[in-house]
Amino acid sequence: MNEHVQRPPAEIRYADELARLRENDTDDRPPGWALSLRAARRFVLGDEKLGISRKFVGDPSLIDRSLVTLATNRGLMLVGEPGTAKSLLSELLAAAVSGTSTLTIQGGAATTEDQIKYSWNYALLVAEGPSTRSLVAAPLLRGMAEGKVVRFEEITRCPLEVQDCLLSPLSDRVLAVPELTGPEAMVFAQEGFTVIATANTRDRGVNEMSAALKRRFNFETVFPIADFDTELLLVEAEATALLKRSGVGAPPRRDVLEVLVTAFRELREGQTARGDATDRLSGVMSTAEAVSVAHAVGLRGWFLRGEPGTAADLVSCLAGTAAKDNPEDLAKLRRYLEQRRRGDQWKALRSCAWSRPGLR
């Protein structure tokens, strides 16, 4: 059945690796954890001896600090630029610590406390009154009752009063259900419960977290990939996997990916590899976006012409990604391509850079 799921959770995709790690894990584990800290670290960063693939490209010390934070039962807040794999890291950590990563809250302007804590089956509520049968547990209540990691994506997109419903669960480790009576009116956190939240630095000012809630989290910053070769290998690996799942029979061309990654890095940093200044786009030019563009380039070339994506496909897909909400970004992208297409790496763009009407 999982063959037709577009994106299975980490505990399904890497079930064999998790089972192998559990079999070979002889270290002490924090209470409620599925793996020890060292085994969880191997799951995220890889271990060639055990056949464990590397799933996150970044500073290993970030993983160490994050795991230690989770072991102390404090909340972990991952912040950084959009597309720096904060959500992926939170998913991997939750799968390693709890064996499940699906207790997820997606933050947004319409997120309510009911979607975070609990709601009611109103048919049963009217028929029987408040009871555990009519209670519908949301991710936070389930995580506390089962001793699992709860993921809160884009927490700063939620209104401040909604964010603050985490205060008692993170400090007192208890969630009150005032509609019930007796022992069932209080849900106490079991060993293993904690919260991993994410927030991108561009949106942190949308709904700034209260000082009280900040004190209950340890903050860790996830930075973009600094090394070109590392980013290129990551984009190539991820794009190849996505194209294979999409039914594309040809891997992406390496020269096209080199142009893609170079363009994203230079437009993101506002500087070329030679040190020349260039316009920085207002859009997000992240590694995740680069993977998405590489995927689109491969799909376009294969399903429209039966061949790997070319530079012409790259220009078309790049324009649609780079210029989303700011018309000036198209002009900046045009100037950038005009400056760079004379370089040896960019010769393939000379005949097609202006094939897209929006860039003429």
Coordinates of N, CA and C in Angstrom, one line a residue, residues 28 36 47 52 56 94 103 107 126 150 197 202 211 214 223 251 310 314 347 352:
D28 N 22.5 3.0 26.9 CA 21.4 3.4 27.7 C 20.5 4.4 27.0
S36 N 18.7 5.0 21.7 CA 19.7 5.8 22.5 C 20.1 7.1 21.8
D47 N 25.5 5.9 9.1 CA 26.5 5.0 9.6 C 26.8 4.0 8.5
I52 N 23.4 2.6 7.3 CA 22.4 3.7 7.6 C 22.7 4.9 6.7
F56 N 20.3 14.0 6.7 CA 20.4 15.5 6.9 C 21.8 16.0 6.7
A94 N 11.9 13.1 15.5 CA 10.7 12.5 16.1 C 10.6 11.0 15.8
L103 N 2.5 12.9 14.8 CA 1.8 13.7 15.7 C 2.2 15.2 15.4
G107 N 0.9 24.9 11.9 CA 0.6 26.2 12.3 C 0.1 27.1 11.2
V126 N -23.7 14.9 22.8 CA -25.1 15.2 23.0 C -25.8 14.0 23.6
V150 N 5.8 15.5 19.8 CA 4.8 16.3 19.1 C 5.5 17.3 18.3
A197 N 9.3 22.4 17.7 CA 8.6 23.4 16.9 C 9.6 24.0 15.9
R202 N 12.0 34.5 8.3 CA 11.3 35.5 7.6 C 9.9 35.7 8.2
A211 N 7.4 35.8 25.8 CA 8.6 35.5 26.6 C 8.5 34.3 27.4
K214 N 9.0 31.3 25.1 CA 10.3 31.2 24.7 C 11.2 30.5 25.7
F223 N 21.2 26.4 9.4 CA 21.8 27.3 8.4 C 21.7 26.6 7.0
P251 N 18.0 10.0 -15.4 CA 18.4 10.8 -14.3 C 18.7 12.3 -14.8
T310 N 16.7 19.9 -20.1 CA 17.8 20.7 -20.7 C 17.8 22.1 -20.1
L314 N 15.3 24.4 -17.7 CA 15.7 25.0 -16.5 C 15.3 26.5 -16.4
K347 N 27.4 28.3 -21.0 CA 27.2 28.4 -22.5 C 25.9 27.7 -22.9
C352 N 19.0 29.8 -25.2 CA 17.6 29.6 -24.6 C 17.3 30.5 -23.5

